[in-house]
CSV table of C-alpha atoms in Angstrom, one decimal:
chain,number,residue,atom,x,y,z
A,1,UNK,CA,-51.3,2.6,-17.6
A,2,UNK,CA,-48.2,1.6,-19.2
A,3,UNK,CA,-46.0,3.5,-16.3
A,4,UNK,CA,-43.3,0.9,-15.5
A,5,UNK,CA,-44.1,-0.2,-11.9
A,6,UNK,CA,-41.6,1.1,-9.1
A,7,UNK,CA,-39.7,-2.2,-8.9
A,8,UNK,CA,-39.0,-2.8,-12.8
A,9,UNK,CA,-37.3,0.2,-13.0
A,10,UNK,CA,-34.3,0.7,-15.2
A,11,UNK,CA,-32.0,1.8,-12.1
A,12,UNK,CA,-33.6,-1.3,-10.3
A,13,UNK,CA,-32.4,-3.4,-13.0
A,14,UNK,CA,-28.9,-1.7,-13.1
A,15,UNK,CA,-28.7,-2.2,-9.3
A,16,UNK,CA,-29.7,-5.7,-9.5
A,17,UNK,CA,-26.9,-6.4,-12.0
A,18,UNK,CA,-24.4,-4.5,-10.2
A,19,UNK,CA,-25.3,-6.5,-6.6
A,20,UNK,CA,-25.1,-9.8,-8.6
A,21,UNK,CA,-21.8,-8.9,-10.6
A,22,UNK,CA,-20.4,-8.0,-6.9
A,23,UNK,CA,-21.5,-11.0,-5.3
A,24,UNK,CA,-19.9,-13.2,-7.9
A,25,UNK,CA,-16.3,-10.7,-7.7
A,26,UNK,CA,-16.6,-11.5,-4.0
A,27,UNK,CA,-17.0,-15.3,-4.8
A,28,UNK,CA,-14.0,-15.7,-6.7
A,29,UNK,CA,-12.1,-14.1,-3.9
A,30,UNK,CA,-13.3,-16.3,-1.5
A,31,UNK,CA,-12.4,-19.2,-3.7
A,32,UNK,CA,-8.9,-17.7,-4.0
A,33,UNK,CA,-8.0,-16.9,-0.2
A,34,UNK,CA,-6.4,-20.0,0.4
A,35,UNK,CA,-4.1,-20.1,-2.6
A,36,UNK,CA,-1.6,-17.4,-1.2
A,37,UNK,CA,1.4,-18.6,-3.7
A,38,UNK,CA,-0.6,-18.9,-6.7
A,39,UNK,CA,-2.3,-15.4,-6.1
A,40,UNK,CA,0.9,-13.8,-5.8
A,41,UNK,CA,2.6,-15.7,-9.1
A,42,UNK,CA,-0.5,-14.0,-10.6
A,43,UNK,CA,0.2,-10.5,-9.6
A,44,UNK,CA,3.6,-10.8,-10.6
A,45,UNK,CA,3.0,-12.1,-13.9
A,46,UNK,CA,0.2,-8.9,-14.2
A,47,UNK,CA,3.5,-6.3,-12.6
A,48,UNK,CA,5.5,-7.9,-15.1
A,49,UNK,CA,3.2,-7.2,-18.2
A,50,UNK,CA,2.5,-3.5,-16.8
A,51,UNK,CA,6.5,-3.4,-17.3
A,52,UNK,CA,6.8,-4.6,-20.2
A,53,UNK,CA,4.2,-2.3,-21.8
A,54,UNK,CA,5.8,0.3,-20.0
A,55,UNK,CA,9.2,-0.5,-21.6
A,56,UNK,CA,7.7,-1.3,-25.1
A,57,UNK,CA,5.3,1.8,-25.0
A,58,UNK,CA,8.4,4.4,-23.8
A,59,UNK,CA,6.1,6.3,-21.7
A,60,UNK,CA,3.5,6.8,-19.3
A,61,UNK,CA,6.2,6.5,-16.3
A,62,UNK,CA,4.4,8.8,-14.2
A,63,UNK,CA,1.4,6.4,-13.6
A,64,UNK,CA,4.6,3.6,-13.0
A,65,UNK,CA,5.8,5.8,-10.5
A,66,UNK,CA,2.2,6.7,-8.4
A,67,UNK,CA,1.8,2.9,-8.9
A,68,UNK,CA,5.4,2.2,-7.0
A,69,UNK,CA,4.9,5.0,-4.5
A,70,UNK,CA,1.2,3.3,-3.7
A,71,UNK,CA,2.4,0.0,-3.5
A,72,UNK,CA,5.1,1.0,-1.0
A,73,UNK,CA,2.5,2.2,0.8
A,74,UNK,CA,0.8,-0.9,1.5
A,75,UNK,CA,4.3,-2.9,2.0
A,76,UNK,CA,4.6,-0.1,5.0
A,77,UNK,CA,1.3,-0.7,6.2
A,78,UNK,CA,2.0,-4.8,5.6
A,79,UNK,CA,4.8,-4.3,7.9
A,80,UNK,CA,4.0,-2.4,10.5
A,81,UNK,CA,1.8,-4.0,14.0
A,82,UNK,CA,-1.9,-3.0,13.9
A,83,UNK,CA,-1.2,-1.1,17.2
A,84,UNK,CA,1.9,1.0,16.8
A,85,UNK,CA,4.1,0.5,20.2
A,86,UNK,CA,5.2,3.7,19.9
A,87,UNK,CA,1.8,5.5,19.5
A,88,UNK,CA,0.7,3.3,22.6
A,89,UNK,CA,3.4,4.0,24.9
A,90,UNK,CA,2.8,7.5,24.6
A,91,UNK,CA,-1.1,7.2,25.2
A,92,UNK,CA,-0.2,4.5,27.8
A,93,UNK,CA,1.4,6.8,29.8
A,94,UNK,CA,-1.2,9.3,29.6
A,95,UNK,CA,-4.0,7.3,29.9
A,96,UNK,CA,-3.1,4.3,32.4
A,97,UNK,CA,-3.6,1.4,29.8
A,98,UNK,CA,0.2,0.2,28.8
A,99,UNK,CA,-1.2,-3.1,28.3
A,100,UNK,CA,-2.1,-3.4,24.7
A,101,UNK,CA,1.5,-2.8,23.4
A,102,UNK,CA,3.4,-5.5,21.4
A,103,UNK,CA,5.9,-7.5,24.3
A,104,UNK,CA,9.5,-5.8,24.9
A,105,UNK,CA,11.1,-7.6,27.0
A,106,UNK,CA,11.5,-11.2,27.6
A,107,UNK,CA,10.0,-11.6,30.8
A,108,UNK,CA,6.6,-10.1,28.8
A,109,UNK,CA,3.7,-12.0,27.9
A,110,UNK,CA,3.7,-13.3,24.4
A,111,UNK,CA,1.0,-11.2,22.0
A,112,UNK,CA,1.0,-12.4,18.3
A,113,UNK,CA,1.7,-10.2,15.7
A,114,UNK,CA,-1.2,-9.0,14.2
A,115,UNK,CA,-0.6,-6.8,11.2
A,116,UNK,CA,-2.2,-3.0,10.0
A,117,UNK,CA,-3.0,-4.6,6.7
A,118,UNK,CA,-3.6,-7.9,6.4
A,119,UNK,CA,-1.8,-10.2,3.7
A,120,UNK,CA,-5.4,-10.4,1.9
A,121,UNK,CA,-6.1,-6.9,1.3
A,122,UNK,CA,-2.2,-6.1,0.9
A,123,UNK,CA,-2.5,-8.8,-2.2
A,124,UNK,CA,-6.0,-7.7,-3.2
A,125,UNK,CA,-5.2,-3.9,-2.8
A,126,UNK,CA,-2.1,-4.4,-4.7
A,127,UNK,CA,-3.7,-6.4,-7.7
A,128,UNK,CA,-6.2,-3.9,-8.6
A,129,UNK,CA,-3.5,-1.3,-8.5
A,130,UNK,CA,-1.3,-2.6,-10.8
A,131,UNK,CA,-4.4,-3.6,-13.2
A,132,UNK,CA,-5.6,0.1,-13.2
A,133,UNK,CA,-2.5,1.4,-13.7
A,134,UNK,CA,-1.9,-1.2,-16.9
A,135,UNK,CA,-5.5,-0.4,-18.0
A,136,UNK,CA,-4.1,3.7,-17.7
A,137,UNK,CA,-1.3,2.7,-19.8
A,138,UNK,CA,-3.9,2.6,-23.2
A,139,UNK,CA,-5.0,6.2,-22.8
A,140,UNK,CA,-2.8,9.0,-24.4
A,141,UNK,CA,-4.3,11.2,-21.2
A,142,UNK,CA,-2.2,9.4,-18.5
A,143,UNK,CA,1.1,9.8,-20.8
A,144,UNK,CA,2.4,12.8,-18.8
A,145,UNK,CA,5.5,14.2,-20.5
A,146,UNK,CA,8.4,13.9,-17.5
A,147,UNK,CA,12.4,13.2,-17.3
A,148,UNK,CA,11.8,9.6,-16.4
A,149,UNK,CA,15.4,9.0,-14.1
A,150,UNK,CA,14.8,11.7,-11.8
A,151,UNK,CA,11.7,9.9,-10.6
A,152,UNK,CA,13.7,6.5,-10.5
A,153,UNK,CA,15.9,8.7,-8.6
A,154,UNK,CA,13.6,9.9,-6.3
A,155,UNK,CA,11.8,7.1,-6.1
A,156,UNK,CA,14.9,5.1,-4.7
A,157,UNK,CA,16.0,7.7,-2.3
A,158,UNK,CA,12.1,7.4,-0.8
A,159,UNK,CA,12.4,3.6,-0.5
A,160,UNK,CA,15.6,3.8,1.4
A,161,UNK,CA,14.6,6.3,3.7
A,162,UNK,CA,11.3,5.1,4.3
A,163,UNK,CA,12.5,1.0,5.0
A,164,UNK,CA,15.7,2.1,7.2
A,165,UNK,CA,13.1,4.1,9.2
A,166,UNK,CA,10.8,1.1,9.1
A,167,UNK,CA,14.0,-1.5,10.1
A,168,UNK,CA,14.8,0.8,12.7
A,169,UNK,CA,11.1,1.0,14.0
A,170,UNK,CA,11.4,-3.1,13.8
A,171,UNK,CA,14.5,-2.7,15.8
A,172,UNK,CA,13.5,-0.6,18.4
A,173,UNK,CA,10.0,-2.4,19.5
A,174,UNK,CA,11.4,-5.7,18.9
A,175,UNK,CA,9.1,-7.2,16.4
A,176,UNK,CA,9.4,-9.0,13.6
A,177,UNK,CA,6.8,-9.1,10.7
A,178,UNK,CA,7.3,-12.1,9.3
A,179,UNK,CA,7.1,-15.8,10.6
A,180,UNK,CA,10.6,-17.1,9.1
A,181,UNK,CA,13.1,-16.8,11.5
A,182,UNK,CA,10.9,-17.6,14.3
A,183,UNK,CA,11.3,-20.5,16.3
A,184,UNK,CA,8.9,-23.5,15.5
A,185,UNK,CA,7.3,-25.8,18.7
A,186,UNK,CA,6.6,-29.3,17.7
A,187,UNK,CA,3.7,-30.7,19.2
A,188,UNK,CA,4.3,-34.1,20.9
A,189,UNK,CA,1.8,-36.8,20.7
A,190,UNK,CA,0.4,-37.8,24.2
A,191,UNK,CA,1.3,-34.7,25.9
């Protein structure tokens, strides 16, 4: 008789407060899409903070150094087209459909750029990183006893190698990731 009934449950509850903390997260992204300047002045105040406890707190450089190599990931994946002309070329060829590769030539027909990761999740992705990776900075079991300037070295040599390949890939397929640079068309009134 006093059985709770099947929809008052305590993992109802839970699940119910979970779905409704969600939907209000997802709000306040959606409020925040169009502010693009003012969302990345945020995650560079938050990159700077995770520095300076990094500095301060003389350790934990291991999690700053998963946290670089992941956040060169998603620069990679913020550069690079959504189809990969060199990946298409290939299955062009093979299966008959060339016609979904970014333009190479001038005579081509113009296809937008349209990126592998969008500039919202690159921001969004990036964010959370850096927040769980300040938030593993206050736990002694993140702080992973290592010679900090070979990984600063390492580090460095990755980055180089991995954007020269990138700038040659750019190169190559004759694209370019970003719109500044790009000639601008004013539109005429009465035309």
């Amino acid at each position: 008789m006093d059985a709770p009934e099947p929809d008052n449950t305590p993992f109802a509850a839970v699940s119910a407060q979970t779905s409704k903390l969600g939907r209000m997260y997802q709000s306040y992204l959606d409020k925040s899409t169009p502010y693009t300047t003012y969302r990345w002045i945020s995650t560079a105040v938050l990159l700077a903070l995770f520095f300076v406890r990094i500095i301060v707190a003389q350790g934990w450089y291991i999690v700053c150094y998963s946290l670089g190599i992941y956040l060169l990931n998603l620069f990679l994946a913020f550069l690079q087209p959504k189809i990969d002309p060199s990946l298409t070329q290939d299955e062009g060829l093979e299966d008959g459909d060339a016609g979904s590769s970014l333009p190479t030539k001038k005579d081509e027909e113009f296809r937008p750029f349209i990126r592998r990761l969008p500039e919202f999740k690159f921001w969004h992705s990036a964010t959370r990183a850096i927040a769980i990776s300040f938030f593993c900075t206050w736990f002694g079991i993140f702080n992973v006893p290592v010679f900090w300037p070979v990984l600063v070295v390492y580090f460095l040599i990755l980055f180089s190698l991995t954007m020269r390949r990138q700038i040659q890939h750019m190169i190559k397929y004759r694209y370019v990731p970003f719109s500044f640079g790009k000639a601008k068309y004013n539109q005429r009134s009465g035309h």
